[in-house]
PDB file of C-alpha atoms in Angstrom:
ATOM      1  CA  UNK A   1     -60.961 -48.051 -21.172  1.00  0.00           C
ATOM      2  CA  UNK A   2     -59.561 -44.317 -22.173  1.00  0.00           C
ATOM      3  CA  UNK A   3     -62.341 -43.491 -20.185  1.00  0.00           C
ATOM      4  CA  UNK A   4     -61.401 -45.410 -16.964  1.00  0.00           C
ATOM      5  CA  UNK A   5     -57.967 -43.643 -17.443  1.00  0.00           C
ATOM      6  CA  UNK A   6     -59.019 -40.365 -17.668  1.00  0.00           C
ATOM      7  CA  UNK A   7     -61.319 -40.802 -14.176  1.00  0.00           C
ATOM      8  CA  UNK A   8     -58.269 -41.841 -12.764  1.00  0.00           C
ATOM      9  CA  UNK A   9     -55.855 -39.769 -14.037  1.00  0.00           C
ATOM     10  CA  UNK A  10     -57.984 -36.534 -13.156  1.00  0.00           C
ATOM     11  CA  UNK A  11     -58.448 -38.074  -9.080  1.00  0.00           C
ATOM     12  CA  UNK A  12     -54.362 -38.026  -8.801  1.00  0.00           C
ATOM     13  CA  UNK A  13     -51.865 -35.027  -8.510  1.00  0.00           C
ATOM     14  CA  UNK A  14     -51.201 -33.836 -12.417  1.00  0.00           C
ATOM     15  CA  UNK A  15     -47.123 -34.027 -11.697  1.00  0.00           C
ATOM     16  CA  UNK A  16     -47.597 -37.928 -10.645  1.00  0.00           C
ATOM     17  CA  UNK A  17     -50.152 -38.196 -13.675  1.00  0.00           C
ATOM     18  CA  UNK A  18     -47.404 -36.789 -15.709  1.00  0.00           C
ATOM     19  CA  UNK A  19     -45.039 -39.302 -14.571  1.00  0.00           C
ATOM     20  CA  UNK A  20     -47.473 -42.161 -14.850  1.00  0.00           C
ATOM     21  CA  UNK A  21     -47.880 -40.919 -18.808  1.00  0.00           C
ATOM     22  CA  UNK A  22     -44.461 -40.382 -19.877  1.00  0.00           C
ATOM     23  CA  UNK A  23     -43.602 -43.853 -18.012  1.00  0.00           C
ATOM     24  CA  UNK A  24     -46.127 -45.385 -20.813  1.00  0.00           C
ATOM     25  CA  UNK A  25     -44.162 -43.582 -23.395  1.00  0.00           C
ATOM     26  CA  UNK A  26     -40.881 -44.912 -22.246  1.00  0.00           C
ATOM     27  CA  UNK A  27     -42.355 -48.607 -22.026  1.00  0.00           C
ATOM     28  CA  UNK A  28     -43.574 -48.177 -25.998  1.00  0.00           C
ATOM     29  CA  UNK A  29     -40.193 -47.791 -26.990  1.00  0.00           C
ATOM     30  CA  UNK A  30     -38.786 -50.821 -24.473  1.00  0.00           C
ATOM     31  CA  UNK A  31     -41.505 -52.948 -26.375  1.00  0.00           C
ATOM     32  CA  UNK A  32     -40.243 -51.441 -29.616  1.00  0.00           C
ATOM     33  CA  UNK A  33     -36.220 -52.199 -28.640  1.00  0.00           C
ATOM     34  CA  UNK A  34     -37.236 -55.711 -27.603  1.00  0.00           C
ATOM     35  CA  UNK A  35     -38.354 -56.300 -31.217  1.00  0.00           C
ATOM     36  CA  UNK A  36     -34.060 -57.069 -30.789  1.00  0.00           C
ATOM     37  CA  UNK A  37     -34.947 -60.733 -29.268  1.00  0.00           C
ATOM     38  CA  UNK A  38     -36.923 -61.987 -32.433  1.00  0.00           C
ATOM     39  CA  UNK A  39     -35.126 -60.220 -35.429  1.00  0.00           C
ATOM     40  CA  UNK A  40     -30.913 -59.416 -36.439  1.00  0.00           C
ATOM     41  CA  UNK A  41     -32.224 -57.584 -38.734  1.00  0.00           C
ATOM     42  CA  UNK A  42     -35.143 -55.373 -40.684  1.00  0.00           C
ATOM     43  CA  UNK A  43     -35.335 -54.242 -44.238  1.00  0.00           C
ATOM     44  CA  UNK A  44     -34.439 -50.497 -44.307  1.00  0.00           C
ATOM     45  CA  UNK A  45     -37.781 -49.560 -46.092  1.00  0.00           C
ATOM     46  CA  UNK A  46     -40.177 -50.893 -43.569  1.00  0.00           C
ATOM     47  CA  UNK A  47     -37.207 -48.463 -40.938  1.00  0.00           C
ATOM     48  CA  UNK A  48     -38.006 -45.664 -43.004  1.00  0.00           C
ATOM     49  CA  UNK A  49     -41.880 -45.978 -43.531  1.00  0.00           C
ATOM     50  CA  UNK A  50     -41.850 -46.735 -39.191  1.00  0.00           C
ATOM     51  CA  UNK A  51     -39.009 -43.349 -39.418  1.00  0.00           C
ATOM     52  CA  UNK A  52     -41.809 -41.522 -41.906  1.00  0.00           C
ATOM     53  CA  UNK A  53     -44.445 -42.214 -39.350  1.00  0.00           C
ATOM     54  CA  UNK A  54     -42.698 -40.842 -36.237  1.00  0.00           C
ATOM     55  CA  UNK A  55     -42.078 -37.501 -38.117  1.00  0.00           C
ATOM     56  CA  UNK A  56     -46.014 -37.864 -38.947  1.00  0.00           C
ATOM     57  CA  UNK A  57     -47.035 -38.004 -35.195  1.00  0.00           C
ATOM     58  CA  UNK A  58     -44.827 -35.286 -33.869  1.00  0.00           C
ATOM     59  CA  UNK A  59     -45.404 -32.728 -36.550  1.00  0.00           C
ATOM     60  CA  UNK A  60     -49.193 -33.377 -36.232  1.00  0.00           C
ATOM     61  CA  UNK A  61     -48.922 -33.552 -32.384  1.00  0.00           C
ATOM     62  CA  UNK A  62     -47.174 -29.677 -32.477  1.00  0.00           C
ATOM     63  CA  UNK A  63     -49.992 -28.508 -34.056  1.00  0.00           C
ATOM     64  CA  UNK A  64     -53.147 -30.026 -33.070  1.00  0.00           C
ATOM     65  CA  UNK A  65     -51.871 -30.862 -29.075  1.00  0.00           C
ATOM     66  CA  UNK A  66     -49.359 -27.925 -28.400  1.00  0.00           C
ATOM     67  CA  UNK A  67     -49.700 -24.934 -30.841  1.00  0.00           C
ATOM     68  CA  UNK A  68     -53.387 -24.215 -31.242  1.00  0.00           C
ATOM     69  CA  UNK A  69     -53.856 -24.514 -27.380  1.00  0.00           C
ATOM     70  CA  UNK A  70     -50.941 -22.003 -27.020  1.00  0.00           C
ATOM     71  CA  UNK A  71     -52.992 -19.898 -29.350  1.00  0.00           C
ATOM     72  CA  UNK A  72     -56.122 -20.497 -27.718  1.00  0.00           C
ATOM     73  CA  UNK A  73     -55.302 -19.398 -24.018  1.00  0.00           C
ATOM     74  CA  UNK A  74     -53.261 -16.604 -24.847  1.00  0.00           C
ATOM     75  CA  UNK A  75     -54.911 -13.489 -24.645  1.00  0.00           C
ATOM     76  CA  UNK A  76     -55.336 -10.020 -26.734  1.00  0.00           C
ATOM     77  CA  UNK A  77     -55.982 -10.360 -30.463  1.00  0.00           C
ATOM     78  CA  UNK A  78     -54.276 -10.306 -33.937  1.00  0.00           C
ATOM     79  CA  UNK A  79     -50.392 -10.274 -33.574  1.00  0.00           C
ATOM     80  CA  UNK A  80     -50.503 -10.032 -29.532  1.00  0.00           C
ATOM     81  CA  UNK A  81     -52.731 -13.156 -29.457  1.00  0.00           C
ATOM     82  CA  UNK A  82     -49.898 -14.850 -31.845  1.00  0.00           C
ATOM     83  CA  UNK A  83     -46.793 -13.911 -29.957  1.00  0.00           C
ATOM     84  CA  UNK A  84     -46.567 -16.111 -27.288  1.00  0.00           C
ATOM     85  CA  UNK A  85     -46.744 -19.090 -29.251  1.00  0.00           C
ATOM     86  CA  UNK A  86     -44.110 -17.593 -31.838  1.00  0.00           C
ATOM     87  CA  UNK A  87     -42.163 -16.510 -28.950  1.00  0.00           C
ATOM     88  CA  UNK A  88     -42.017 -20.015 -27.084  1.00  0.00           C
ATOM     89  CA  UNK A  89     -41.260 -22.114 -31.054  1.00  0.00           C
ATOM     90  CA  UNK A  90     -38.581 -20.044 -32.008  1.00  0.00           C
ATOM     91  CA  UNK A  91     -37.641 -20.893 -28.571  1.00  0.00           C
ATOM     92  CA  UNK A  92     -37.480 -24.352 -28.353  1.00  0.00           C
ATOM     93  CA  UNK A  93     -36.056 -24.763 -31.823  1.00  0.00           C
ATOM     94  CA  UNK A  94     -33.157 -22.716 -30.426  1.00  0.00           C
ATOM     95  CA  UNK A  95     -33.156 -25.375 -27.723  1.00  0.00           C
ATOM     96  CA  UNK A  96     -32.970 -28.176 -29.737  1.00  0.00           C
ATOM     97  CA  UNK A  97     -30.356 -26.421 -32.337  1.00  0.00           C
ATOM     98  CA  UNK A  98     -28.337 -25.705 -29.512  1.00  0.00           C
ATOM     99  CA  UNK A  99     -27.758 -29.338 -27.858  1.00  0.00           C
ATOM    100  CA  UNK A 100     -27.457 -30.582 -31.769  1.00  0.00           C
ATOM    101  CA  UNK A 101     -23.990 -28.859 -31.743  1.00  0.00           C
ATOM    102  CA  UNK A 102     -23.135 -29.370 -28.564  1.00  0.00           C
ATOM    103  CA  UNK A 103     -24.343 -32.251 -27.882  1.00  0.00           C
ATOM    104  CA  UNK A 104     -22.091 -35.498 -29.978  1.00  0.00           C
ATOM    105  CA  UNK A 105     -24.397 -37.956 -31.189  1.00  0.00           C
ATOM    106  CA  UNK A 106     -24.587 -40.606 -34.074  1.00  0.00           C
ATOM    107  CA  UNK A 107     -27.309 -40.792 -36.699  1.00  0.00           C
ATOM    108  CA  UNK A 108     -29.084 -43.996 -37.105  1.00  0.00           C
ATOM    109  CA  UNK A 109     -26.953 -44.327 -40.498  1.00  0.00           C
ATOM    110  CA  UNK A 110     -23.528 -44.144 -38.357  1.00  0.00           C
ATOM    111  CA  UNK A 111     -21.989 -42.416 -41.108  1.00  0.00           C
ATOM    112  CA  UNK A 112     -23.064 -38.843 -39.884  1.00  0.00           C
ATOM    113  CA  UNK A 113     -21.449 -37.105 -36.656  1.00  0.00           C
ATOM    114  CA  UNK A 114     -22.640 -34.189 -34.887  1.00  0.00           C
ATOM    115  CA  UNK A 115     -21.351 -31.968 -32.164  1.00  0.00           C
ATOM    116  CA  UNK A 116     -18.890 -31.877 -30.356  1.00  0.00           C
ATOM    117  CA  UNK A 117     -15.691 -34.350 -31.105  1.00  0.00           C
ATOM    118  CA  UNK A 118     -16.107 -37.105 -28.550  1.00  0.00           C
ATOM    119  CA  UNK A 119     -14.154 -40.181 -27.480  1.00  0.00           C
ATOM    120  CA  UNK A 120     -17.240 -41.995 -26.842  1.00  0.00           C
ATOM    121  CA  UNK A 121     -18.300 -45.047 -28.719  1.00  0.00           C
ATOM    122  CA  UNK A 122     -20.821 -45.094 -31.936  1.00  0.00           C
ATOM    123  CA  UNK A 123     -23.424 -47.050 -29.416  1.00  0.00           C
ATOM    124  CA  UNK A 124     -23.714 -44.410 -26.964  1.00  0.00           C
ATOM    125  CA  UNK A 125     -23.645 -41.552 -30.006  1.00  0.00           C
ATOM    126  CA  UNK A 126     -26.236 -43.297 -31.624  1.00  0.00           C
ATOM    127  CA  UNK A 127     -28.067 -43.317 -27.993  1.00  0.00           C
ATOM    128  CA  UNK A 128     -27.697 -39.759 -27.739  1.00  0.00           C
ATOM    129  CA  UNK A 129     -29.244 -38.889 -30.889  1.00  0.00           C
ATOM    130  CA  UNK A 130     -32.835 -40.363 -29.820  1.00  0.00           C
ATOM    131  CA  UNK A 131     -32.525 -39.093 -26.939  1.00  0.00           C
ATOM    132  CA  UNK A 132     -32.521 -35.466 -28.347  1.00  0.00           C
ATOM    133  CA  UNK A 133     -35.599 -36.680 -30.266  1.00  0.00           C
ATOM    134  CA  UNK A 134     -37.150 -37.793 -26.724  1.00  0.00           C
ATOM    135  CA  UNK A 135     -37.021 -34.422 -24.446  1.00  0.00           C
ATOM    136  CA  UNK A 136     -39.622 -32.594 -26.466  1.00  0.00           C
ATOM    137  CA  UNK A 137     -41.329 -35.379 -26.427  1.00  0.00           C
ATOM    138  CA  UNK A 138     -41.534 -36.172 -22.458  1.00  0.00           C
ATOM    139  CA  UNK A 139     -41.681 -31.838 -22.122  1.00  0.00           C
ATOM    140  CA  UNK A 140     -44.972 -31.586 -24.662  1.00  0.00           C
ATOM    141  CA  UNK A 141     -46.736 -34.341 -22.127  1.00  0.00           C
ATOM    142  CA  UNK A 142     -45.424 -32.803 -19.095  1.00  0.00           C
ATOM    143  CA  UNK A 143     -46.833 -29.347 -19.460  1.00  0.00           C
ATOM    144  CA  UNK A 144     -49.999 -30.302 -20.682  1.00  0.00           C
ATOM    145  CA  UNK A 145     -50.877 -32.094 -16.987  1.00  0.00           C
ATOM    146  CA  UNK A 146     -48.819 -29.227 -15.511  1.00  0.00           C
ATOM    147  CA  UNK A 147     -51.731 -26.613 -17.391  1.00  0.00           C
ATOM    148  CA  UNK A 148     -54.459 -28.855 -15.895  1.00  0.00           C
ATOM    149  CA  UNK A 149     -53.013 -28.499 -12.670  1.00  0.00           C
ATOM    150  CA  UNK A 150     -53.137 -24.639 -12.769  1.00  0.00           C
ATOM    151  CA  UNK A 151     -56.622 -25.341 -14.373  1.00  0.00           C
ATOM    152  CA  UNK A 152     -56.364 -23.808 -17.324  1.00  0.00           C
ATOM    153  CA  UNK A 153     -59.388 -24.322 -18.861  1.00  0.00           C
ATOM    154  CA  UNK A 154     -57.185 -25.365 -22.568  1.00  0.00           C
ATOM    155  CA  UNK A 155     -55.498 -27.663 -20.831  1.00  0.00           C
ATOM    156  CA  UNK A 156     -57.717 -30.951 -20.078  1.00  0.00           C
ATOM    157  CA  UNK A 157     -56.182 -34.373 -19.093  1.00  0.00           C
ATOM    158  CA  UNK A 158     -58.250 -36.151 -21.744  1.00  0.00           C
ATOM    159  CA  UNK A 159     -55.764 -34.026 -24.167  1.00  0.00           C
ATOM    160  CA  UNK A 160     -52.725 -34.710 -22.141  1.00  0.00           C
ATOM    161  CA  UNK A 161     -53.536 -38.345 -22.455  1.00  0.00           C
ATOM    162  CA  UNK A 162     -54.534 -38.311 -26.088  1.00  0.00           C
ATOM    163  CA  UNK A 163     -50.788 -36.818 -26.418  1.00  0.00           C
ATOM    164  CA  UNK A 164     -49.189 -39.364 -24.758  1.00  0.00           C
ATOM    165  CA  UNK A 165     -50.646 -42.324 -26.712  1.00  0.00           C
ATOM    166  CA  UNK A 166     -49.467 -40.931 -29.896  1.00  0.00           C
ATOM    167  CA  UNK A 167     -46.041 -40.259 -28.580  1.00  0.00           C
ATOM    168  CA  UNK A 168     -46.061 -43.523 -27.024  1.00  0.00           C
ATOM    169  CA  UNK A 169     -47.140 -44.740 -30.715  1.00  0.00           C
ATOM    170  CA  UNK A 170     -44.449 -43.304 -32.537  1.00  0.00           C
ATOM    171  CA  UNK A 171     -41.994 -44.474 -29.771  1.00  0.00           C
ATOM    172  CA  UNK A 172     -42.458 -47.755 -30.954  1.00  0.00           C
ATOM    173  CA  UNK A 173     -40.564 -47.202 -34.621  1.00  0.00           C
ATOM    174  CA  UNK A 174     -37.818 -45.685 -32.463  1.00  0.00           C
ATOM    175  CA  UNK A 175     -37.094 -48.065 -30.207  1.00  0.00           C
ATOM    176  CA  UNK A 176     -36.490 -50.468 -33.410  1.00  0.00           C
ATOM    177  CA  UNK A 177     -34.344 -47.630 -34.814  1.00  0.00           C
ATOM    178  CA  UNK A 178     -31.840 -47.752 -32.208  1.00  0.00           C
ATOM    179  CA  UNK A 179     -31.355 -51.516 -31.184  1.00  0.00           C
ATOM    180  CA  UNK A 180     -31.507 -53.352 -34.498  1.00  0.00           C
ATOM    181  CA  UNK A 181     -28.513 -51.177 -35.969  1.00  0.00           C
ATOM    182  CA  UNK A 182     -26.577 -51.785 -32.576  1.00  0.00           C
ATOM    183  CA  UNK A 183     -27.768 -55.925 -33.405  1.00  0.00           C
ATOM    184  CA  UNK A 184     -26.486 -55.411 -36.686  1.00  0.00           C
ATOM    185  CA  UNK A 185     -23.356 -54.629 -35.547  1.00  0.00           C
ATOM    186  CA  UNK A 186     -22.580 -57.916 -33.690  1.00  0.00           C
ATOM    187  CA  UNK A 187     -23.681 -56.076 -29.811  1.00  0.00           C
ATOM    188  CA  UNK A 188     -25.656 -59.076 -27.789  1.00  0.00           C
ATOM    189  CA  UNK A 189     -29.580 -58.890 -28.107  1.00  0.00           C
ATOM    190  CA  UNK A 190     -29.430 -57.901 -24.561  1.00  0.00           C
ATOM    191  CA  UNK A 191     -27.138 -54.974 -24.571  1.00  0.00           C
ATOM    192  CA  UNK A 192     -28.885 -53.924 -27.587  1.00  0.00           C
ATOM    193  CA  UNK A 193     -32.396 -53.834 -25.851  1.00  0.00           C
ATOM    194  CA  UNK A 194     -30.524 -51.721 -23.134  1.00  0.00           C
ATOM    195  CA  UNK A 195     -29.549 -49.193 -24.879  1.00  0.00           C
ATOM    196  CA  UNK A 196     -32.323 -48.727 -27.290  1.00  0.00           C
ATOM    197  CA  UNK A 197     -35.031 -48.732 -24.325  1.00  0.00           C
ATOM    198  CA  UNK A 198     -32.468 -46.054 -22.263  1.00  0.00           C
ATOM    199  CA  UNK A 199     -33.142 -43.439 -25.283  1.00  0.00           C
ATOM    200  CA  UNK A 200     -36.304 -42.738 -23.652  1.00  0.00           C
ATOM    201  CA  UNK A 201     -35.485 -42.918 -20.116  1.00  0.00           C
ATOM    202  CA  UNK A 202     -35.680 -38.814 -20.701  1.00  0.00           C
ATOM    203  CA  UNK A 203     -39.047 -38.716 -21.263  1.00  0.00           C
ATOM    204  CA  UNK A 204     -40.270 -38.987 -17.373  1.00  0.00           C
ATOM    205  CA  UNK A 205     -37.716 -36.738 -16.526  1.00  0.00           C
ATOM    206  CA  UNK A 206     -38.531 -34.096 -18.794  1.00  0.00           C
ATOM    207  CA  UNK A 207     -42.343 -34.540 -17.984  1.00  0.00           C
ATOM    208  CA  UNK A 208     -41.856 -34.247 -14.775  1.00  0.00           C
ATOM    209  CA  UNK A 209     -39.780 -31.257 -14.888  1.00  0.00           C
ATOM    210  CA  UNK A 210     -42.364 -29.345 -17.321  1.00  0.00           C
ATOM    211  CA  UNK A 211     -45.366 -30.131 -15.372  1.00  0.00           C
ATOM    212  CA  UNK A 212     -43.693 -28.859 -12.017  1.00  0.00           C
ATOM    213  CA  UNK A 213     -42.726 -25.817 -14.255  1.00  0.00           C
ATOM    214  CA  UNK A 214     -45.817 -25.009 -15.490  1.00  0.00           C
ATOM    215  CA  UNK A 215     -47.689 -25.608 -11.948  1.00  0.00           C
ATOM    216  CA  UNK A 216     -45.922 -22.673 -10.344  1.00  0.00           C
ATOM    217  CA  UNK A 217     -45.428 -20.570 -12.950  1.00  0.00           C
ATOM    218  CA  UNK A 218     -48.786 -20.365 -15.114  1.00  0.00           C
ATOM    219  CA  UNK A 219     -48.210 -17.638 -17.335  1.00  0.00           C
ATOM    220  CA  UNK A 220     -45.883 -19.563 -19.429  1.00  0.00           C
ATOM    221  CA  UNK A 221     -47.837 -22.066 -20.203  1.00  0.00           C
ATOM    222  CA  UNK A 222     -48.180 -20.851 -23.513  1.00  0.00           C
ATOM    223  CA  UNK A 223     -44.881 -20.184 -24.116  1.00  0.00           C
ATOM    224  CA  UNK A 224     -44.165 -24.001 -22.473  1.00  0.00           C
ATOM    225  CA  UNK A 225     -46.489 -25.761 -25.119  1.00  0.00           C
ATOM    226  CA  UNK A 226     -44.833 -24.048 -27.924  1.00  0.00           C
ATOM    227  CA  UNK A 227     -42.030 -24.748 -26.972  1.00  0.00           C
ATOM    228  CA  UNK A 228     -42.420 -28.065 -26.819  1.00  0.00           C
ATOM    229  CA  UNK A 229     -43.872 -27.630 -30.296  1.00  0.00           C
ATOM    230  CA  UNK A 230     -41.193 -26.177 -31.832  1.00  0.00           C
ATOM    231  CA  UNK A 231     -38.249 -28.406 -30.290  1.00  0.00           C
ATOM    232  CA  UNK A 232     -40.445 -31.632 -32.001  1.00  0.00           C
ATOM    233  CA  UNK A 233     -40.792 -29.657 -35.100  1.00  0.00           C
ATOM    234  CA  UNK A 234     -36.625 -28.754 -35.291  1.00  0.00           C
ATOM    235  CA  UNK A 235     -36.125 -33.101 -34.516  1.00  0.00           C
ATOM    236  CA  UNK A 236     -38.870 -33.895 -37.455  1.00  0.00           C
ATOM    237  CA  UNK A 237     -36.714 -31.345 -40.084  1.00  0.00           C
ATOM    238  CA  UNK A 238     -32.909 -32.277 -39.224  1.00  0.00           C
ATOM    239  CA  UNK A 239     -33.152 -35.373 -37.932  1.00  0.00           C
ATOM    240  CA  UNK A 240     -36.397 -37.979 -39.124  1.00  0.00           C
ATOM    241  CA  UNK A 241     -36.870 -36.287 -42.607  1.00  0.00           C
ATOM    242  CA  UNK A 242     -33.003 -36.164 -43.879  1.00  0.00           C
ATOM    243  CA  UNK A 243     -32.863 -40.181 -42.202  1.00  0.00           C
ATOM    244  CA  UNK A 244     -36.021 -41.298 -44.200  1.00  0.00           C
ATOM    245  CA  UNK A 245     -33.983 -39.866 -47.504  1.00  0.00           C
ATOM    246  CA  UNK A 246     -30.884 -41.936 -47.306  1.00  0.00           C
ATOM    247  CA  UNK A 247     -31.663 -44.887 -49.457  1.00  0.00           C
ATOM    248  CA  UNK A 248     -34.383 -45.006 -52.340  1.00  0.00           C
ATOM    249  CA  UNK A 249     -37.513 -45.157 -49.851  1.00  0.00           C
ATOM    250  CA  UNK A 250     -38.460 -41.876 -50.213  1.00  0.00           C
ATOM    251  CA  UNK A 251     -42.102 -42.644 -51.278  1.00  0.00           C
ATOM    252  CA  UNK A 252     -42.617 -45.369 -48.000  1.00  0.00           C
ATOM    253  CA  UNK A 253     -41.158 -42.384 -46.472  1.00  0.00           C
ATOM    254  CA  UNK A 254     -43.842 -40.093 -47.263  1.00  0.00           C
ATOM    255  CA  UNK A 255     -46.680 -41.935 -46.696  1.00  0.00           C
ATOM    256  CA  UNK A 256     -45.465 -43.191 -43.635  1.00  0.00           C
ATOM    257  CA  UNK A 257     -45.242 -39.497 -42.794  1.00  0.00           C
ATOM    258  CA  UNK A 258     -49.026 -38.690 -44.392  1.00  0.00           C
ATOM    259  CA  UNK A 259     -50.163 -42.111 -42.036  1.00  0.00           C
ATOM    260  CA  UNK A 260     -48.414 -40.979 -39.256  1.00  0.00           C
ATOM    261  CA  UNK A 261     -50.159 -37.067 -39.573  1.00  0.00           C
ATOM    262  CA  UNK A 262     -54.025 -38.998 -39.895  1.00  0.00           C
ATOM    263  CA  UNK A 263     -53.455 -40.969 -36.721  1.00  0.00           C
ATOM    264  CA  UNK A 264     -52.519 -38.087 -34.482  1.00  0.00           C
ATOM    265  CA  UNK A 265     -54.748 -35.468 -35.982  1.00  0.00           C
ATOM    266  CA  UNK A 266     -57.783 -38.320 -35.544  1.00  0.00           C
ATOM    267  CA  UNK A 267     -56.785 -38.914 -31.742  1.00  0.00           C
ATOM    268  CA  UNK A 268     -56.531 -35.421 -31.021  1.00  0.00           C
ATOM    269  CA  UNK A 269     -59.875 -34.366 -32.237  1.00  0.00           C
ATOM    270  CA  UNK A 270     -61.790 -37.663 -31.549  1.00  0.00           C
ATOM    271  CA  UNK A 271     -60.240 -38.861 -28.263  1.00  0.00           C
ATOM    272  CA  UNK A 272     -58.476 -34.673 -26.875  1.00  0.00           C
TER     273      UNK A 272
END
């Protein structure tokens, strides 16, 4: 089957590939909000062990997917080899710092604000703050198809592929994390779904935009993956971590986080 994809996938243009893979990611967390039609509720341990496992995927996924290929294809040695990659994560963790106060969103506890003051409501905060978690996300996926379509050699679609099914994996926890607390809260199972699957409606658009980027300007490729890397690694350290401490689950937490770190790194070498 990943094989059948990956024939496929390389016989299409890489931007419309990118599309079709960031779509999947999107559906995971639809499948993950419609969790909203069976349960009101779910304990807040198994939400922090799913939380734990997100933060597992992406910080595993920055490495093995985005920052050793940045390493690999850039060129010179020692601390020239190096820069582009340190260049492009400092980078994108300015990105990511930047929308966080800018940017007014809700954490998932709905005690904690951030950015801006807005007159918005706590549902469409709360939407906002997965969202942020969800443009690295669609970017990482998107200029990974964009390096195979400047073929650089790094770049293959198998590993574009590979990173998309463990985005799409750790989607799942966070399409839960958004539309139970809105259940919770007395919102209809419906409007719950909606906005919970909308927090990833980014991801295409981001993929899209990052593939197209990378496809006519193929120096910064590089620069694009650790980018990518370093806005996911910024949303794993202020946002999933401090979340997964909040009640007395700190332990589910963690191995949630080591479970999450052994499924990526075992896609990436075995299926990338």
């Amino acid at each position: 089957m990943f094989e059948e994809i990956i024939n496929y996938l390389e016989r299409i243009d890489p931007v419309w590939a990118a599309l079709l893979a960031t779509t999947f990611t999107w559906f995971v967390t639809a499948a993950g909000a419609s969790f909203v039609f069976f349960f009101k509720t779910m304990n807040r341990a198994v939400l922090d062990g799913m939380l734990g496992f997100t933060g597992g995927v992406m910080v595993a996924a920055s490495y093995w997917s985005l920052l050793a290929p940045a390493i690999e294809m850039s060129k010179g040695e020692g601390f020239q080899k190096v820069l582009p990659a340190a260049v492009g994560f400092l980078l994108g963790a300015l990105f990511l710092f930047a929308l966080d106060k800018t940017l007014p969103h809700l954490h998932i506890n709905f005690q904690e604000t951030e950015g801006m003051k807005s007159p918005w409501q706590r549902t469409t905060l709360l939407v906002l703050a997965i969202t942020l978690h969800n443009i690295p996300e669609g970017l990482a996926v998107g200029v990974l198809f964009g390096g195979v379509a400047a073929g650089i050699p790094e770049a293959s679609i198998a590993g574009a592929v590979t990173l998309a099914i463990g985005i799409g994996i750790q989607n799942f926890p966070e399409g839960i994390a958004v539309s139970m607390p809105l259940r919770r809260m007395g919102m209809s199972r419906r409007k719950s779904f909606m906005y919970g699957q909308s927090s990833a409606l980014v991801e295409p658009i981001a993929g899209v935009l990052g593939a197209v980027a990378v496809t006519f300007f193929t120096p910064i490729l590089p620069y694009a993956l650790a980018f990518a890397a370093g806005a996911m690694i910024f949303v794993v350290v202020e946002e999933v971590i401090p979340e997964t401490q909040q009640d007395k689950n700190t332990d589910i937490a963690t191995l949630g986080f080591i479970g999450g770190f052994i499924v990526m790194m075992s896609l990436d070498v075995a299926l990338g």
